[in-house]
PDB file of C-alpha atoms in Angstrom:
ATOM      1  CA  UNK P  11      11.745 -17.685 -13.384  1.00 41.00           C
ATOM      2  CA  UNK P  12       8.056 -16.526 -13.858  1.00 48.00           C
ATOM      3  CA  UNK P  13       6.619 -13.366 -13.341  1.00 46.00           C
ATOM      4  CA  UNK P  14       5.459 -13.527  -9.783  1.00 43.00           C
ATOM      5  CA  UNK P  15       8.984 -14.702  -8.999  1.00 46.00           C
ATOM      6  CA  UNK P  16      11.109 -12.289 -10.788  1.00 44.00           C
ATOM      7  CA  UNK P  17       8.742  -9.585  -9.292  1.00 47.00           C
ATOM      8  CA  UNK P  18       9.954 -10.803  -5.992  1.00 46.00           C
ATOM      9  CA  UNK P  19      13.266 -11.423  -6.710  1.00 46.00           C
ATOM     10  CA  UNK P  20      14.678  -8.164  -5.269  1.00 50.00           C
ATOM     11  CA  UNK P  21      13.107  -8.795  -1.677  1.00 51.00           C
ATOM     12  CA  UNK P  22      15.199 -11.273   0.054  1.00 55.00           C
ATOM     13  CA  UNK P  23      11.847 -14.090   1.558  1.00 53.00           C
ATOM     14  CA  UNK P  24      12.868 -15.279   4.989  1.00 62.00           C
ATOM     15  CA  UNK P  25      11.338 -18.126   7.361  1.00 73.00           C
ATOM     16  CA  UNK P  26      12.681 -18.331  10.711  1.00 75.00           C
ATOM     17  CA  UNK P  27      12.792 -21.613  12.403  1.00 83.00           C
ATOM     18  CA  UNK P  28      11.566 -21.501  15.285  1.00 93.00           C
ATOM     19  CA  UNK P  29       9.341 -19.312  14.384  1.00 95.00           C
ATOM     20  CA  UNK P  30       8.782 -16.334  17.982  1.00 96.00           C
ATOM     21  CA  UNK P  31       5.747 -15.567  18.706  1.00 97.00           C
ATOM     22  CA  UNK P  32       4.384 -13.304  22.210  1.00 98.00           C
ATOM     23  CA  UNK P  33       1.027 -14.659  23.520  1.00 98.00           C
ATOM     24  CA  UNK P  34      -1.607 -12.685  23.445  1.00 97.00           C
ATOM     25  CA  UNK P  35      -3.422 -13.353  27.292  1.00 94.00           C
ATOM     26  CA  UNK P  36      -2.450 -15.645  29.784  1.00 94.00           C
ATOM     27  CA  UNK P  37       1.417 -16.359  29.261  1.00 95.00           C
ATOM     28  CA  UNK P  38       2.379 -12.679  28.572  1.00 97.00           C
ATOM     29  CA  UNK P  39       4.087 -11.739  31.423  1.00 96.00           C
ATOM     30  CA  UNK P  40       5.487  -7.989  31.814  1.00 95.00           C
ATOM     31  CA  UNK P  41       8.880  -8.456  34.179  1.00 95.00           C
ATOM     32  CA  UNK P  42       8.320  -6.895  37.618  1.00 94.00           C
ATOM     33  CA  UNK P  43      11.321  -4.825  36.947  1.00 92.00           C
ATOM     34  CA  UNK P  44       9.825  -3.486  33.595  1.00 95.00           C
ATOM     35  CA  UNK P  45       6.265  -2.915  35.227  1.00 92.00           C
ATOM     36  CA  UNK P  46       7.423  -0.822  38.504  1.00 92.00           C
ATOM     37  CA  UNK P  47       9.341   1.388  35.692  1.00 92.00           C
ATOM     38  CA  UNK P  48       6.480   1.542  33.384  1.00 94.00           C
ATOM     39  CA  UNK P  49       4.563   2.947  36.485  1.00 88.00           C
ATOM     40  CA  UNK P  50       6.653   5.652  37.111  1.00 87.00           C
ATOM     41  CA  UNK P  51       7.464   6.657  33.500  1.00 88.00           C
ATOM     42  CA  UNK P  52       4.509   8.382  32.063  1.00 90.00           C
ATOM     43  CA  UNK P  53       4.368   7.374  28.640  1.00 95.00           C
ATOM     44  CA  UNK P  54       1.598   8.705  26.465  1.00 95.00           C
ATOM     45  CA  UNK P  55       0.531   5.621  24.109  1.00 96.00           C
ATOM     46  CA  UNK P  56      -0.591   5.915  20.178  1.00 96.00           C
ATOM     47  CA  UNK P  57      -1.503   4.358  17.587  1.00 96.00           C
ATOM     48  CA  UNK P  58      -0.763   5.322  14.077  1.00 96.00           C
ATOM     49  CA  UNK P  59       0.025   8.763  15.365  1.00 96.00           C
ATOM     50  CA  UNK P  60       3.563   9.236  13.857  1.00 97.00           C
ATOM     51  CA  UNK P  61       3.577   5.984  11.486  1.00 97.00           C
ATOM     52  CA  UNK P  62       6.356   7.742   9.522  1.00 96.00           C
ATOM     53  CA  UNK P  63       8.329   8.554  12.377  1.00 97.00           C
ATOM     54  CA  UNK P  64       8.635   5.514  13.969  1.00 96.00           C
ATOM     55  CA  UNK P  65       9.747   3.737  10.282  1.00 95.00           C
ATOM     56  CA  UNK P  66      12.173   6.171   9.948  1.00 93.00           C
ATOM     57  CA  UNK P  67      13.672   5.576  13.386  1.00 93.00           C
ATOM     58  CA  UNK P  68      13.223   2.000  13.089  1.00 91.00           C
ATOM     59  CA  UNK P  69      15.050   2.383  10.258  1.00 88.00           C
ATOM     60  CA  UNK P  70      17.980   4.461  11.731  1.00 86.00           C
ATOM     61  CA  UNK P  71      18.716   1.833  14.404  1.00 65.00           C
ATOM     62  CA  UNK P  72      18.691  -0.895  11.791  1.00 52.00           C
ATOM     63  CA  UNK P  73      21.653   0.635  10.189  1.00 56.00           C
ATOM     64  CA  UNK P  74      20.663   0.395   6.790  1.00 53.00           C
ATOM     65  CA  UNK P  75      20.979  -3.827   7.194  1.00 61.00           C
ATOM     66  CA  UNK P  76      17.429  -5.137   6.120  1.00 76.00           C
ATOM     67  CA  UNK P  77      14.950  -1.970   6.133  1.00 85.00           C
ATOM     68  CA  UNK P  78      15.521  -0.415   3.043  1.00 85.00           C
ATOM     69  CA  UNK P  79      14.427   2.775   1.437  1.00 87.00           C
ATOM     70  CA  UNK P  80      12.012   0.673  -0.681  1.00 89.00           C
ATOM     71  CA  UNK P  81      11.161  -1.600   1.877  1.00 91.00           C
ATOM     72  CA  UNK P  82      10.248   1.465   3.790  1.00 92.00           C
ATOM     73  CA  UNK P  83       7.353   2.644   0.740  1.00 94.00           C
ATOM     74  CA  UNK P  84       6.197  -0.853   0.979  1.00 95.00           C
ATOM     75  CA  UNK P  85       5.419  -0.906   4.860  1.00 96.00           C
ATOM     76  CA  UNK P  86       3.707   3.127   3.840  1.00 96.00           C
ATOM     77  CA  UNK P  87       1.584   1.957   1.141  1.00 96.00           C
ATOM     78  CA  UNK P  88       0.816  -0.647   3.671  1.00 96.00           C
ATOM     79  CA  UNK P  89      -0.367   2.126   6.420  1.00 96.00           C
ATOM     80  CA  UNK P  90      -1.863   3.950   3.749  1.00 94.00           C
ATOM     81  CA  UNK P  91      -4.257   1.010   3.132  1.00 94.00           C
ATOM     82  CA  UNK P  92      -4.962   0.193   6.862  1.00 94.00           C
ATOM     83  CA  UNK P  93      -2.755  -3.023   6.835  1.00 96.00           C
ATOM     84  CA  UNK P  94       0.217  -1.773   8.438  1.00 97.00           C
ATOM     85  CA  UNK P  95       0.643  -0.252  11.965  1.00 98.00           C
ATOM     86  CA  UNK P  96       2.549   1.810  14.881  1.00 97.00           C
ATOM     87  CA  UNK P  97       2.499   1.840  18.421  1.00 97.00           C
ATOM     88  CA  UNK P  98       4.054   4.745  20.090  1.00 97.00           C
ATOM     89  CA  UNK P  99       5.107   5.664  23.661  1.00 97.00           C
ATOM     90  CA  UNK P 100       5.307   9.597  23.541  1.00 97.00           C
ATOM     91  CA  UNK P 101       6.603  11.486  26.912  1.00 95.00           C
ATOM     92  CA  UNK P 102       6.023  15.463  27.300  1.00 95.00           C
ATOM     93  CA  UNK P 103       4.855  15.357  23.257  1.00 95.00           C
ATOM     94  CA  UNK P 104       8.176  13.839  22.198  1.00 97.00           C
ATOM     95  CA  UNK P 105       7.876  10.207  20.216  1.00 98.00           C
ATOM     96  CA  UNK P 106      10.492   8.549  22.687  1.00 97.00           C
ATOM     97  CA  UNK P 107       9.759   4.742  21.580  1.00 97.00           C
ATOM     98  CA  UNK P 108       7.841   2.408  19.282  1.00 97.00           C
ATOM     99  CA  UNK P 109       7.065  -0.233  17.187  1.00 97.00           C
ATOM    100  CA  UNK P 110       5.465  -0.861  13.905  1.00 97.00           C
ATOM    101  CA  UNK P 111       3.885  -3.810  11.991  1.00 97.00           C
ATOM    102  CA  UNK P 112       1.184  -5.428   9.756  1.00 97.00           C
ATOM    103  CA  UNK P 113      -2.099  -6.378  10.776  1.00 97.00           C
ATOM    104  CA  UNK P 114      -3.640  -9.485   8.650  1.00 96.00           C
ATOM    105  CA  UNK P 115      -7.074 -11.130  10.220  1.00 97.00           C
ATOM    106  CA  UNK P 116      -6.479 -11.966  13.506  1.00 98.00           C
ATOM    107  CA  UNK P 117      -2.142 -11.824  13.046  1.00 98.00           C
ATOM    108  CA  UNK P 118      -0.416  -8.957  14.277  1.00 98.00           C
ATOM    109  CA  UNK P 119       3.487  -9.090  12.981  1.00 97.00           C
ATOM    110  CA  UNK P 120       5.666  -6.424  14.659  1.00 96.00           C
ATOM    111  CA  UNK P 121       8.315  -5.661  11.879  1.00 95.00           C
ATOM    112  CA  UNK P 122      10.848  -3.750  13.756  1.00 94.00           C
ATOM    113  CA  UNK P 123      10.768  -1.146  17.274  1.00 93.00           C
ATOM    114  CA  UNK P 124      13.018   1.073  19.092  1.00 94.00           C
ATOM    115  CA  UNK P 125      13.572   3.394  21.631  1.00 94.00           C
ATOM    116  CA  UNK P 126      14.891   7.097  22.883  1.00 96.00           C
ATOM    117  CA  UNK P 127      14.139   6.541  26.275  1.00 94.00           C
ATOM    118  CA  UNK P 128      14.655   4.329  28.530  1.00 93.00           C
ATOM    119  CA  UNK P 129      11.564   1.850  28.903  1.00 95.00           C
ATOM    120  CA  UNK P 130       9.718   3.347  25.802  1.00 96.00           C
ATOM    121  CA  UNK P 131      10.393   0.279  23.451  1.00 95.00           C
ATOM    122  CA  UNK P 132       8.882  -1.760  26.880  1.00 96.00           C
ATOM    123  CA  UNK P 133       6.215   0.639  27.168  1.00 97.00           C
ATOM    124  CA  UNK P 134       5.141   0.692  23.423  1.00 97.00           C
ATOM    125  CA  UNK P 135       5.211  -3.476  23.396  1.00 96.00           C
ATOM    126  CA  UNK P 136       3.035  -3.445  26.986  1.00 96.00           C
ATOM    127  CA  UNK P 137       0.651  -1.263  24.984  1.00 96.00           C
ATOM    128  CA  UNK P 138       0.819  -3.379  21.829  1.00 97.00           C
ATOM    129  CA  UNK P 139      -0.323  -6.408  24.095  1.00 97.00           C
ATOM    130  CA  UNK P 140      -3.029  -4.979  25.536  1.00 96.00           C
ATOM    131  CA  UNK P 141      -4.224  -3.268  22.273  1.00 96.00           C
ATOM    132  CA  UNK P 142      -4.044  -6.933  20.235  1.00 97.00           C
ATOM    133  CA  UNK P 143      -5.607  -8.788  23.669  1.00 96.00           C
ATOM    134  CA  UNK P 144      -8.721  -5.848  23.522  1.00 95.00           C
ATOM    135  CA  UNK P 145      -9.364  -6.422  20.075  1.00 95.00           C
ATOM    136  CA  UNK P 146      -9.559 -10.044  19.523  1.00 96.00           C
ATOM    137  CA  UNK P 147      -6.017 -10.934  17.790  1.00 98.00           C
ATOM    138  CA  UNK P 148      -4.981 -14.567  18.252  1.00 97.00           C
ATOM    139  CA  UNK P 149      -1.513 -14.198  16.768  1.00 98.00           C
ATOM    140  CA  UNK P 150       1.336 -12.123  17.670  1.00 98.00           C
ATOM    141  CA  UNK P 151       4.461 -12.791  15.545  1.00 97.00           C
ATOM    142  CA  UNK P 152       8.116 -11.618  16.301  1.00 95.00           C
ATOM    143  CA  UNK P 153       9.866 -13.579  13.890  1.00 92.00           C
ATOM    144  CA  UNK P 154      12.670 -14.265  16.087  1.00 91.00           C
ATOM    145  CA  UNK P 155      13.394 -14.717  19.468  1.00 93.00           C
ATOM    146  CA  UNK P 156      15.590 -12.434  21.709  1.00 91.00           C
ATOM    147  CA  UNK P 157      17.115 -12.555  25.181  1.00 92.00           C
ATOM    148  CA  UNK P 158      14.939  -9.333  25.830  1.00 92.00           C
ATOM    149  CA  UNK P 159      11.502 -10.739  24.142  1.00 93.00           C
ATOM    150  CA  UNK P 160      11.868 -14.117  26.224  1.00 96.00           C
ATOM    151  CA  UNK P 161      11.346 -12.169  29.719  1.00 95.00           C
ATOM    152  CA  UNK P 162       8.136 -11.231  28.502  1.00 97.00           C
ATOM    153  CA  UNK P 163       6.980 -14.982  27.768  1.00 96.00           C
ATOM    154  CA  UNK P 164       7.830 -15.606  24.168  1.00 96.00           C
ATOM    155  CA  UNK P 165       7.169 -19.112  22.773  1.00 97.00           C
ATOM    156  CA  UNK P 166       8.389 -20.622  19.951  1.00 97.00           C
ATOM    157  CA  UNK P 167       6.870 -22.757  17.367  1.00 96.00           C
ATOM    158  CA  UNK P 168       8.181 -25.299  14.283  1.00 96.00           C
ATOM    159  CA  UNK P 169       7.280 -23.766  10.993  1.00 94.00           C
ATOM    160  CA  UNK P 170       4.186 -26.226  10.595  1.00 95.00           C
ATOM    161  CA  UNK P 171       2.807 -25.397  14.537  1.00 96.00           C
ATOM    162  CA  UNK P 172       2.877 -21.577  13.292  1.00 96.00           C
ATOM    163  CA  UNK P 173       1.223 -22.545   9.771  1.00 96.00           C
ATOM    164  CA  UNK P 174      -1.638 -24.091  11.561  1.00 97.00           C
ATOM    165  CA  UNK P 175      -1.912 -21.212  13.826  1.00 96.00           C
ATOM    166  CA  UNK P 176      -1.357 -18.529  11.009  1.00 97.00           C
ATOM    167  CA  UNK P 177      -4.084 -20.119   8.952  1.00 97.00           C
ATOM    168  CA  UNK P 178      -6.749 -20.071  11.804  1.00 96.00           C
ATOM    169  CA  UNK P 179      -5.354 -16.292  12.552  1.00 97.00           C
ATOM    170  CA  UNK P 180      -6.067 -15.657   9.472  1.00 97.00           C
ATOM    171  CA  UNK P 181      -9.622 -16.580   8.636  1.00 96.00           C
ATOM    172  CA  UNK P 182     -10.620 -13.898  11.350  1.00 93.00           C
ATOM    173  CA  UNK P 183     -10.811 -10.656  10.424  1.00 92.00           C
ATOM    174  CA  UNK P 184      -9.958  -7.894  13.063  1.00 94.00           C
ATOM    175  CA  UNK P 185      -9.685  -4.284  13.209  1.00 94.00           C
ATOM    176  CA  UNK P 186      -6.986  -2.847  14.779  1.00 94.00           C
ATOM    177  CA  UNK P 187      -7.644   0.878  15.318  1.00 84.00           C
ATOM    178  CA  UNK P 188      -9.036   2.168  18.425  1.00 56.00           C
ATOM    179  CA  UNK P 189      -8.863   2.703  22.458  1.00 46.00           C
ATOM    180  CA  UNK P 190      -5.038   2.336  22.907  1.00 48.00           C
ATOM    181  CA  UNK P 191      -4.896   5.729  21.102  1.00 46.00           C
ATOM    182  CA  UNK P 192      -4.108   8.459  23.876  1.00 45.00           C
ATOM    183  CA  UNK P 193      -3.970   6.080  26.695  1.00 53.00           C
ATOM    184  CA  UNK P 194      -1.276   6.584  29.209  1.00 49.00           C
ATOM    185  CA  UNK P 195       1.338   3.528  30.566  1.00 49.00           C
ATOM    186  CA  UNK P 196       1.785   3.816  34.060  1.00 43.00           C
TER     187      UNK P 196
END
């Protein structure tokens, strides 16, 4: 083993295949169930508000299974260097749901999410769309797919399809602060 390997040997590398991915445009589609709640729920949106926060609690519901302590300073140095994101769904100042992930070009990968209320883990990925759509992202990865993530027009791709994609995601840059910050999800 050489030294790039044995540095990497405590993190555990994992490809899915199929690879999920959301689109980001025309095939997202927000269930009509999910949108008449979203209208009535009042969620306050952020980004990067409560970064911490929302690791921790990702963390919490993850049981201790694949987000560990260290994995957890990774994804902060990441934040700390502009790479790594939340997006939060607050109601009456109270983080209720969110998610969190890494920006890379024009790839946004959501890492984890949860929820305290009802609808805020719907509320905080509605956002999250409209946030990457606003800024130019190209690619939204989720890893893997779910019952839950399928409703809202996940595709899935072999792991050469989502090379191709990654690469072109890649070569452009985006920047993925701004206007989703204090919006409001009705």
């Amino acid at each position: 083993m050489d030294a790039p390997e044995r540095a990497l040997a405590p993190i555990e590398y994992f490809v899915a295949t199929p690879r999920a991915v959301l689109p980001i445009g025309e095939g997202f589609h927000v269930p009509r169930t999910v949108r008449r709640r979203l209208r009535s729920a009042g969620f306050d949106i952020h980004i990067d508000r409560a970064f911490d926060a929302v690791l921790e609690a990702c963390a919490e519901r993850e049981e201790g299974t694949w987000l560990s302590p260290r994995l957890a300073r990774a994804y902060r140095t990441l934040h700390g260097r502009g790479l790594a994101h939340s997006v939060e769904a607050w109601r009456d100042g109270t983080l209720a749901g969110g998610l969190f992930g890494v920006a890379l070009g024009g790839l946004f990968t959501s890492e984890s999410m949860f929820h305290r209320v009802s609808d805020a883990g719907n509320a905080a990925l509605v956002a999250t769309h409209a946030h990457l759509l606003e800024r130019g992202y190209t690619l939204w990865d989720i890893q893997t797919a779910t019952d839950h993530t399928r409703r809202f027009g996940l595709l899935e791709m072999s792991h050469q399809e989502y090379l191709a994609v990654l690469r072109t995601a890649l070569e452009h840059p985006r920047d993925f602060g701004g206007s989703a910050d204090a919006s409001r999800v009705r």
